[in-house]
Short mmCIF file of C-alpha atoms and ligand atoms in Angstrom, two decimals:
data_model
loop_
_atom_site.label_atom_id
_atom_site.label_comp_id
_atom_site.label_asym_id
_atom_site.label_seq_id
_atom_site.Cartn_x
_atom_site.Cartn_y
_atom_site.Cartn_z
CA MET A 291 15.94 -2.54 -17.71
CA LEU A 292 13.22 -1.26 -19.88
CA ASP A 293 13.28 -4.54 -22.08
CA PHE A 294 13.10 -6.49 -18.67
CA LEU A 295 9.96 -4.58 -17.35
CA LYS A 296 8.29 -4.52 -20.94
CA CYS A 297 8.74 -8.19 -21.35
CA THR A 298 5.46 -10.02 -21.20
CA VAL A 299 7.26 -13.50 -21.13
CA ASN A 300 9.40 -13.37 -17.99
CA ILE A 301 6.76 -12.34 -15.52
CA GLU A 302 7.04 -15.25 -13.03
CA LYS A 303 8.01 -14.94 -9.54
CA PRO A 304 10.95 -16.73 -8.46
CA TYR A 305 11.48 -19.25 -5.34
CA GLU A 306 12.31 -16.50 -2.99
CA TYR A 307 8.66 -15.25 -2.87
CA GLN A 308 7.65 -18.51 -1.66
CA LEU A 309 8.81 -17.59 1.69
CA LEU A 310 5.57 -15.86 1.79
CA TYR A 311 3.70 -19.06 0.59
CA ASP A 312 2.30 -20.33 3.91
CA TRP A 313 0.57 -16.70 4.53
CA LEU A 314 -0.32 -15.63 0.87
CA GLY A 315 -0.60 -19.13 -1.00
CA LYS A 316 -1.30 -18.50 -4.68
CA GLY A 317 -2.59 -14.83 -4.15
CA LEU A 318 -1.70 -12.34 -6.87
CA LEU A 319 1.64 -10.98 -5.38
CA ILE A 320 3.53 -14.23 -5.17
CA ASN A 321 1.71 -16.45 -7.71
CA ASP A 322 4.35 -18.21 -9.81
CA CYS A 323 2.08 -19.72 -12.40
CA SER A 324 1.77 -17.48 -15.24
CA ASP A 325 -1.66 -18.90 -16.24
CA LEU A 326 -3.34 -18.86 -13.14
CA TRP A 327 -2.02 -15.50 -12.30
CA ARG A 328 -3.46 -13.99 -15.74
CA GLU A 329 -6.77 -15.54 -14.60
CA ARG A 330 -6.67 -14.14 -11.11
CA ARG A 331 -5.47 -10.66 -12.29
CA LYS A 332 -8.43 -10.61 -15.07
CA LEU A 333 -10.62 -11.36 -12.32
CA LEU A 334 -9.53 -8.52 -9.88
CA THR A 335 -8.81 -5.80 -12.36
CA PRO A 336 -12.52 -4.53 -12.36
CA ALA A 337 -11.99 -3.86 -8.63
CA PHE A 338 -9.51 -1.33 -9.20
CA HIS A 339 -11.83 0.70 -11.79
CA TYR A 340 -11.71 4.34 -10.96
CA LYS A 341 -15.52 4.37 -10.47
CA ILE A 342 -15.05 1.75 -7.93
CA LEU A 343 -12.10 3.48 -6.18
CA ASP A 344 -13.92 6.50 -5.74
CA GLU A 345 -16.27 4.72 -3.42
CA PHE A 346 -13.37 4.20 -0.94
CA VAL A 347 -12.96 8.03 -0.51
CA PRO A 348 -15.28 8.34 2.31
CA ILE A 349 -13.44 5.42 4.27
CA PHE A 350 -10.04 7.30 3.56
CA ASN A 351 -11.60 10.44 4.98
CA GLU A 352 -13.18 8.65 7.94
CA LYS A 353 -10.06 6.98 8.91
CA THR A 354 -7.91 10.14 8.51
CA ASP A 355 -10.36 11.88 10.90
CA ILE A 356 -9.29 9.24 13.47
CA LEU A 357 -5.75 9.95 12.72
CA LEU A 358 -6.39 13.41 13.06
CA ASP A 359 -7.63 12.80 16.69
CA ARG A 360 -4.45 10.76 17.34
CA LEU A 361 -2.36 13.91 16.02
CA ARG A 362 -4.36 16.17 18.32
CA GLU A 363 -3.27 14.02 21.31
CA SER A 364 0.27 13.98 20.08
CA ALA A 365 0.63 17.65 19.76
CA ASP A 366 1.50 18.34 23.35
CA LYS A 367 4.30 15.96 23.19
CA GLU A 368 8.02 16.59 22.47
CA SER A 369 7.91 14.27 19.53
CA VAL A 370 6.05 11.33 18.29
CA ASN A 371 7.16 8.22 16.31
CA ILE A 372 4.88 8.98 13.24
CA CYS A 373 5.05 5.36 11.97
CA ASP A 374 3.16 4.29 15.11
CA LEU A 375 0.35 6.61 13.97
CA VAL A 376 0.11 5.81 10.27
CA PHE A 377 0.53 2.08 10.27
CA PRO A 378 -2.65 1.34 12.26
CA ALA A 379 -4.38 3.99 10.01
CA ALA A 380 -3.19 2.31 6.77
CA LEU A 381 -4.15 -1.29 8.30
CA ASP A 382 -7.62 0.36 9.05
CA ILE A 383 -8.12 1.59 5.60
CA ILE A 384 -7.02 -1.51 3.71
CA THR A 385 -8.96 -4.05 5.87
CA GLU A 386 -12.26 -2.17 5.78
CA THR A 387 -11.82 -1.34 1.85
CA SER A 388 -10.94 -4.98 1.03
CA THR A 389 -13.35 -6.91 3.40
CA GLY A 390 -15.87 -4.32 5.01
CA PHE A 391 -14.53 -5.37 8.25
CA LYS A 392 -13.61 -2.66 10.83
CA ILE A 393 -10.56 -3.63 12.36
CA ASN A 394 -10.16 -0.38 14.42
CA ALA A 395 -6.49 -0.78 14.60
CA GLN A 396 -6.29 3.24 15.44
CA GLN A 397 -8.53 2.57 18.53
CA LYS A 398 -6.48 -0.47 19.57
CA GLU A 399 -8.74 -3.08 19.18
CA ASN A 400 -8.09 -6.45 17.48
CA LEU A 401 -4.67 -6.22 18.92
CA ASP A 402 -3.73 -9.87 18.41
CA TYR A 403 -4.49 -9.61 14.89
CA ILE A 404 -2.59 -6.41 14.22
CA GLN A 405 0.48 -7.79 16.12
CA ALA A 406 0.34 -10.90 13.98
CA VAL A 407 0.16 -9.00 10.62
CA GLN A 408 3.09 -6.61 11.73
CA ASP A 409 5.31 -9.39 12.67
CA MET A 410 4.68 -11.66 9.73
CA GLY A 411 6.61 -9.70 7.35
CA ARG A 412 9.55 -9.67 9.96
CA ILE A 413 9.97 -13.10 10.84
CA LEU A 414 9.46 -15.15 7.66
CA TRP A 415 12.87 -16.48 7.38
CA ILE A 416 12.81 -18.70 10.54
CA PHE A 417 12.93 -22.41 10.78
CA SER A 418 9.68 -23.82 12.10
CA MET A 419 11.16 -25.55 15.11
CA THR A 420 12.67 -22.50 16.51
CA LYS A 421 10.75 -20.30 19.07
CA MET A 422 10.29 -17.61 16.43
CA GLY A 423 9.06 -20.10 13.89
CA GLN A 424 6.45 -21.13 16.44
CA GLN A 425 5.75 -17.35 16.81
CA PHE A 426 5.34 -17.36 12.82
CA LYS A 427 2.79 -20.20 12.96
CA HIS A 428 0.81 -18.65 15.96
CA ASN A 429 0.78 -15.29 13.81
CA LEU A 430 -0.30 -17.12 10.67
CA ASN A 431 -3.28 -18.81 12.72
CA VAL A 432 -4.32 -15.67 14.27
CA SER A 433 -4.28 -13.70 11.07
CA GLN A 434 -6.07 -16.55 8.74
CA THR A 435 -8.64 -17.29 11.31
CA LEU A 436 -9.82 -13.68 11.23
CA THR A 437 -9.76 -13.28 7.49
CA ARG A 438 -11.58 -16.82 7.37
CA ARG A 439 -14.26 -15.61 9.58
CA VAL A 440 -14.85 -12.45 7.68
CA ILE A 441 -15.09 -14.20 4.34
CA ASP A 442 -17.57 -16.81 5.88
CA GLU A 443 -19.89 -14.19 7.37
CA ARG A 444 -19.87 -12.10 4.18
CA LYS A 445 -20.75 -15.27 2.06
CA ARG A 446 -23.53 -16.18 4.27
CA TYR A 447 -24.81 -12.70 4.01
CA LEU A 448 -24.72 -12.74 0.12
CA MET A 449 -26.51 -16.04 0.07
CA GLN A 450 -29.27 -14.86 2.36
CA ASN A 451 -29.57 -11.66 -0.09
CA LYS A 452 -29.47 -13.71 -3.30
CA GLY A 453 -30.01 -11.45 -6.26
CA ASN A 454 -28.14 -8.64 -4.52
CA THR A 455 -24.81 -9.78 -5.31
CA ASP A 456 -24.71 -7.76 -8.59
CA LEU A 457 -21.94 -5.62 -8.26
CA GLU A 458 -23.69 -2.76 -9.78
CA THR A 459 -26.31 -2.81 -7.05
CA LYS A 460 -25.87 -1.09 -3.70
CA ASP A 461 -28.03 -1.85 -0.69
CA THR A 462 -28.99 1.16 1.02
CA LYS A 463 -30.86 -0.22 4.10
CA ASP A 464 -27.71 -0.17 6.29
CA SER A 465 -24.73 1.42 4.37
CA LYS A 466 -22.56 0.56 7.40
CA THR A 467 -22.59 -3.02 6.82
CA ARG A 468 -24.51 -3.97 3.73
CA LYS A 469 -22.72 -1.70 1.22
CA ARG A 470 -21.00 -3.44 -1.81
CA LEU A 471 -17.56 -4.26 -0.99
CA ALA A 472 -15.45 -4.34 -4.25
CA PHE A 473 -12.71 -6.95 -3.63
CA LEU A 474 -14.29 -9.60 -1.39
CA ASP A 475 -17.72 -9.42 -2.95
CA LEU A 476 -16.14 -9.48 -6.52
CA LEU A 477 -14.34 -12.74 -5.48
CA LEU A 478 -17.43 -14.18 -3.54
CA ASP A 479 -19.80 -13.39 -6.44
CA HIS A 480 -17.29 -15.44 -8.74
CA HIS A 481 -17.08 -18.14 -6.06
CA LEU A 482 -21.02 -18.54 -5.81
CA ARG A 483 -21.19 -18.82 -9.92
CA ASP A 484 -18.07 -20.97 -10.30
CA ASN A 485 -16.75 -22.71 -6.95
CA THR A 486 -13.26 -23.63 -8.67
CA LEU A 487 -12.28 -20.37 -6.92
CA SER A 488 -12.55 -21.81 -3.53
CA LEU A 489 -13.08 -19.95 -0.16
CA GLU A 490 -9.29 -20.54 0.58
CA ASP A 491 -8.30 -18.98 -2.91
CA ILE A 492 -10.35 -15.98 -1.68
CA ARG A 493 -8.64 -15.86 1.77
CA GLU A 494 -5.18 -15.85 -0.09
CA GLU A 495 -6.23 -12.95 -2.44
CA VAL A 496 -7.61 -10.91 0.67
CA ASP A 497 -4.65 -11.51 2.67
CA THR A 498 -2.56 -10.46 -0.15
CA PHE A 499 -4.29 -7.09 -0.38
CA ILE A 500 -3.96 -6.63 3.20
CA PHE A 501 -0.18 -7.23 3.23
CA ALA A 502 0.64 -5.72 -0.05
CA GLY A 503 -1.61 -2.65 0.62
CA HIS A 504 -0.92 -1.63 4.17
CA ASP A 505 2.90 -1.65 5.01
CA THR A 506 3.66 -0.11 1.54
CA THR A 507 1.53 3.05 2.15
CA ALA A 508 2.32 3.34 5.65
CA ILE A 509 6.00 3.44 4.84
CA CYS A 510 5.29 5.88 2.06
CA LEU A 511 3.30 8.23 4.51
CA SER A 512 5.95 7.92 7.09
CA TRP A 513 8.87 8.91 4.92
CA THR A 514 6.72 11.77 3.22
CA TYR A 515 6.00 13.40 6.54
CA HIS A 516 9.71 13.08 7.41
CA PHE A 517 10.70 14.80 4.05
CA ILE A 518 7.95 17.54 4.49
CA GLY A 519 9.27 18.05 8.14
CA LEU A 520 12.83 18.71 6.95
CA TYR A 521 12.08 21.12 4.52
CA PRO A 522 10.10 24.29 5.70
CA GLU A 523 9.99 25.87 2.28
CA ILE A 524 8.32 22.85 0.76
CA GLN A 525 6.02 22.43 3.64
CA ARG A 526 5.07 26.09 3.09
CA LYS A 527 4.28 25.46 -0.59
CA LEU A 528 2.06 22.52 0.34
CA HIS A 529 0.28 24.36 2.90
CA GLN A 530 -0.49 27.10 0.32
CA GLU A 531 -1.71 24.72 -2.25
CA LEU A 532 -4.04 23.02 0.48
CA ASP A 533 -5.47 26.09 1.67
CA SER A 534 -6.30 27.41 -1.63
CA ILE A 535 -8.60 24.11 -2.02
CA LEU A 536 -9.74 22.86 1.36
CA THR A 537 -11.55 24.35 4.18
CA THR A 538 -10.25 23.28 7.73
CA ASN A 539 -12.12 20.20 8.16
CA CYS A 540 -13.90 19.21 5.16
CA MET A 541 -14.09 15.73 3.24
CA VAL A 542 -11.36 15.69 0.52
CA THR A 543 -12.90 14.39 -2.86
CA ILE A 544 -11.35 13.15 -5.87
CA ASP A 545 -11.85 16.35 -7.55
CA ASP A 546 -10.09 18.12 -4.83
CA ILE A 547 -7.01 15.70 -5.27
CA LYS A 548 -7.07 16.24 -8.95
CA ARG A 549 -6.07 19.98 -8.33
CA MET A 550 -3.16 19.16 -5.90
CA PRO A 551 -0.16 19.08 -8.33
CA TYR A 552 2.52 20.10 -5.81
CA LEU A 553 1.29 17.50 -3.26
CA GLU A 554 1.62 14.68 -5.86
CA ALA A 555 5.00 15.84 -6.89
CA VAL A 556 5.96 15.72 -3.11
CA ILE A 557 4.69 12.10 -2.84
CA LYS A 558 6.50 11.19 -6.13
CA GLU A 559 9.66 12.46 -4.95
CA SER A 560 9.39 10.66 -1.65
CA LEU A 561 8.60 7.39 -3.56
CA ARG A 562 11.57 8.19 -5.61
CA LEU A 563 13.95 8.47 -2.69
CA ARG A 564 12.49 5.79 -0.56
CA PRO A 565 10.72 3.32 -2.54
CA PRO A 566 8.86 1.01 -0.02
CA VAL A 567 9.73 -1.99 -2.44
CA PRO A 568 13.32 -1.36 -3.07
CA VAL A 569 13.78 -4.76 -5.19
CA ILE A 570 11.54 -6.92 -7.25
CA LEU A 571 12.80 -10.30 -8.51
CA ARG A 572 11.78 -12.31 -11.72
CA ALA A 573 12.42 -15.89 -12.77
CA ILE A 574 13.83 -15.85 -16.11
CA LYS A 575 12.23 -18.66 -18.20
CA GLN A 576 13.32 -17.60 -21.53
CA ASP A 577 16.64 -16.08 -22.44
CA ILE A 578 16.51 -12.18 -22.55
CA GLN A 579 18.68 -9.74 -24.20
CA LEU A 580 19.52 -6.63 -21.84
CA GLY A 581 21.70 -4.29 -23.49
CA GLN A 582 24.88 -6.31 -24.63
CA TYR A 583 24.13 -9.13 -22.10
CA VAL A 584 21.98 -12.19 -22.68
CA ILE A 585 20.44 -13.22 -19.34
CA PRO A 586 19.80 -17.09 -19.60
CA ARG A 587 16.98 -19.05 -18.83
CA GLY A 588 16.89 -20.38 -15.09
CA VAL A 589 18.49 -17.25 -13.68
CA THR A 590 16.81 -15.03 -10.97
CA LEU A 591 17.04 -11.31 -11.98
CA GLY A 592 16.72 -8.61 -9.53
CA LEU A 593 15.67 -4.95 -10.28
CA MET A 594 16.94 -2.53 -7.84
CA ILE A 595 14.22 0.18 -7.92
CA ASP A 596 15.95 2.26 -5.37
CA VAL A 597 19.26 2.30 -7.28
CA MET A 598 17.39 3.17 -10.51
CA HIS A 599 15.68 6.06 -8.94
CA LEU A 600 19.19 7.59 -8.33
CA ASP A 601 20.63 7.65 -11.73
CA PRO A 602 22.01 11.17 -12.33
CA ASP A 603 21.35 11.27 -15.97
CA ILE A 604 17.55 11.13 -15.40
CA TYR A 605 17.63 12.82 -12.04
CA PRO A 606 20.39 15.53 -11.58
CA ASP A 607 21.47 16.07 -8.21
CA PRO A 608 19.71 12.68 -7.52
CA LEU A 609 20.00 12.85 -3.48
CA THR A 610 18.30 16.09 -3.24
CA PHE A 611 14.56 16.09 -2.22
CA ASN A 612 13.34 18.24 -4.97
CA PRO A 613 9.54 17.84 -5.86
CA GLU A 614 9.81 20.36 -8.63
CA ARG A 615 11.50 17.69 -10.72
CA PHE A 616 8.11 16.05 -10.93
CA LEU A 617 6.17 19.40 -12.00
CA THR A 618 8.10 19.55 -15.28
CA ALA A 619 6.25 16.84 -16.81
CA GLY A 620 8.63 14.09 -17.20
CA GLU A 621 11.16 16.15 -19.22
CA GLY A 622 13.76 13.70 -20.27
CA ARG A 623 12.32 10.71 -18.62
CA ASP A 624 10.65 7.72 -19.90
CA ALA A 625 7.75 5.91 -18.20
CA PHE A 626 10.04 3.33 -17.09
CA SER A 627 12.53 5.54 -15.21
CA PHE A 628 10.30 6.17 -12.13
CA VAL A 629 9.06 2.46 -11.09
CA PRO A 630 7.85 2.65 -7.30
CA PHE A 631 4.82 0.54 -8.42
CA SER A 632 7.04 -1.59 -10.69
CA ALA A 633 5.93 -1.38 -14.59
CA GLY A 634 4.66 -3.65 -17.12
CA VAL A 635 2.12 -6.44 -16.85
CA ARG A 636 3.05 -7.21 -13.34
CA ASN A 637 2.87 -3.94 -12.06
CA CYS A 638 1.20 -2.96 -8.85
CA ILE A 639 -2.63 -3.54 -9.13
CA GLY A 640 -3.35 -1.02 -6.18
CA GLN A 641 -1.30 1.98 -7.56
CA LYS A 642 -4.32 4.12 -8.17
CA PHE A 643 -5.86 3.04 -4.91
CA ALA A 644 -2.39 3.82 -3.03
CA LEU A 645 -2.13 7.39 -4.66
CA ASN A 646 -5.61 8.38 -3.97
CA GLU A 647 -5.13 7.07 -0.22
CA LEU A 648 -1.91 9.00 0.21
CA LYS A 649 -3.19 12.24 -1.22
CA ILE A 650 -6.12 12.16 0.95
CA VAL A 651 -4.35 11.21 4.36
CA LEU A 652 -1.78 13.83 3.50
CA ALA A 653 -3.99 16.79 2.49
CA LYS A 654 -6.14 16.39 5.52
CA THR A 655 -3.55 16.13 8.14
CA LEU A 656 -1.18 18.78 6.55
CA ARG A 657 -4.17 21.24 6.25
CA LEU A 658 -4.27 21.18 9.85
CA TYR A 659 -0.98 20.41 11.26
CA HIS A 660 2.68 21.63 10.92
CA PHE A 661 5.21 18.63 10.77
CA GLN A 662 8.81 19.09 11.89
CA SER A 663 11.49 16.36 11.50
CA LEU A 664 13.68 15.86 14.47
CA GLU A 665 16.43 13.63 12.88
CA PRO A 666 18.45 14.37 9.79
CA ARG A 667 18.17 12.03 6.74
CA ASP A 668 21.36 10.22 7.60
CA ARG A 669 20.54 9.31 11.08
CA LEU A 670 17.65 7.14 10.13
CA ILE A 671 18.64 3.42 9.71
CA GLU A 672 16.60 1.14 7.41
CA TYR A 673 16.23 -2.54 7.32
CA ASN A 674 14.65 -4.85 4.94
CA ALA A 675 11.55 -6.65 5.91
CA ILE A 676 10.33 -7.56 2.24
CA VAL A 677 9.43 -3.82 2.34
CA LYS A 678 12.08 -1.29 3.54
CA LYS A 679 11.42 0.25 6.80
CA PRO A 680 12.87 3.11 9.14
CA LYS A 681 14.34 0.57 11.97
CA ASN A 682 13.60 2.73 14.95
CA GLY A 683 10.73 4.60 13.49
CA ILE A 684 10.83 8.53 12.63
CA ARG A 685 10.56 11.33 15.23
CA ILE A 686 8.43 14.19 14.45
CA LYS A 687 7.17 17.16 16.43
CA VAL A 688 3.51 17.89 15.24
CA SER A 689 2.00 21.13 15.92
CA PRO A 690 -1.52 22.53 15.25
CA ARG A 691 -1.55 25.28 12.55
CA TYR A 692 -4.80 26.87 14.23
CA GLN A 693 -5.56 27.18 17.88
CA ALA A 694 -8.72 25.58 18.90
C1 HEM B 142 2.72 3.17 -1.96
C2 HEM B 142 2.25 2.03 -1.94
C3 HEM B 142 2.52 0.91 -2.75
C4 HEM B 142 3.77 0.54 -3.39
C5 HEM B 142 5.06 1.45 -3.21
C6 HEM B 142 3.37 -0.57 -3.92
C7 HEM B 142 4.50 -1.33 -4.66
C8 HEM B 142 4.49 -2.43 -5.61
C9 HEM B 142 5.39 -3.12 -6.42
C10 HEM B 142 6.78 -2.73 -6.59
C11 HEM B 142 4.93 -4.21 -6.87
C12 HEM B 142 5.58 -5.32 -7.60
C13 HEM B 142 6.15 -6.24 -6.75
C14 HEM B 142 6.97 -7.41 -7.41
O1 HEM B 142 7.02 -7.32 -8.70
O2 HEM B 142 7.69 -8.19 -6.59
C15 HEM B 142 3.61 -4.45 -6.17
C16 HEM B 142 2.52 -5.41 -6.54
C17 HEM B 142 1.33 -5.60 -6.02
N1 HEM B 142 0.61 -4.64 -5.19
FE1 HEM B 142 1.24 -2.75 -4.67
N2 HEM B 142 2.17 -1.03 -3.96
C18 HEM B 142 1.61 -0.09 -2.95
C19 HEM B 142 0.18 -0.33 -2.66
C20 HEM B 142 -0.68 -1.23 -2.82
C21 HEM B 142 -2.06 -1.35 -2.41
C22 HEM B 142 -2.56 -0.34 -1.84
C23 HEM B 142 -2.45 -2.39 -2.77
C24 HEM B 142 -3.77 -3.16 -2.79
C25 HEM B 142 -4.86 -2.39 -2.52
C26 HEM B 142 -1.42 -3.25 -3.56
C27 HEM B 142 -1.38 -4.54 -4.13
C28 HEM B 142 -0.49 -5.18 -4.86
C29 HEM B 142 -0.78 -6.45 -5.67
C30 HEM B 142 -1.90 -7.52 -5.31
C31 HEM B 142 0.29 -6.70 -6.09
C32 HEM B 142 0.79 -7.88 -7.13
C33 HEM B 142 0.23 -7.64 -8.48
C34 HEM B 142 0.47 -8.75 -9.44
O3 HEM B 142 1.49 -9.32 -9.41
O4 HEM B 142 -0.25 -8.95 -10.45
N3 HEM B 142 -0.32 -2.44 -3.55
N4 HEM B 142 3.16 -3.37 -5.41
#
């Protein structure tokens, strides 16, 4: 599999990904033309520079503060479905960081859009004349109308403020609405100089970020709370690490999260056992030798990330949730044996973004709350909706660590 992931030739996505075409078009995730993909990836890579990612930290904190309010409301209840809390939080984060628009999913605003985005991943495979097919078209319309409106408004703003589109400048007059927006401004800046990148191309990339960046992180958060809530000793160690770094209600910074090795190990172990994207596919365009086999041109090759992560030669006692295995700096493992974000040239462009988000949300919530999982691992049924989700959610009892 190492050869497959390292390969720079067989990087095209096969037909199966085109089920997302009506929604994501030629966006980075499903783009099946290697030249266009390379062009777009080159254009978008600067938006994921660590300095730009640092600017999202206040948004991660602000949205987690709202999540904390919702956890406070849940603390009196017998249990809460943690997915219902973290999915809107993740959607709020990705929408605001990629477009500047506050969708306010956690405050239950823009419900038609939220419903549309959540349904879309679920009902893709339906023929258009069926009732669900009509529902899919409706969802598409709702989500694309909003994305187009946000892009048009931002373009008008940038044109009125010509000269201020330099991505290195920041307008400080009204930081709420005018602050530089990395993803969308980068694309609009390019569009205003070279309109071969059309507004519809930009819409496809923005929708791609929203799709690729919200379900995945929300699922990882949900499973991580579940694992933490199952193993009190692991939760105790996490609380100990967080208490030594954070005060009770502070803004978590990039420097803080760099000092949280145990939290990072817990996230990695969660991603190992429950990778949100369990399978990736590639269209084989040139014969490739994998071990003793030649995989011929024309074949679709699937890489089962979830199965790879259970190899007992690499991960002894593979079904045990054991974050410690990630503290011993990859002993006996190569970089291609842990691939929740895929690997090689077609890897996840958002992985640093995702890890920062996961660490900040988890650090802030765990600092103040205790989580107890009410269902054992084998009771939770998973289903595939492009990403793999818990079918009926995850029930957790949330309790404050400190009395108000
Ligand atoms: C825990 C969170 C995440 C996981 C597990 C994850 C996983 C992955 C995986 C496995 C791929 C490869 C898919 C394939 O080859 O078919 C991928 C691609 C991608 N991801 Fe992520 N992702 C996460 C978060 C994000 C975030 C936050 C963003 C955006 C901010 C993002 C944007 C993308 C994009 C645009 C691609 C396509 C890259 C390309 O083909 O050039 N992802 N992701």
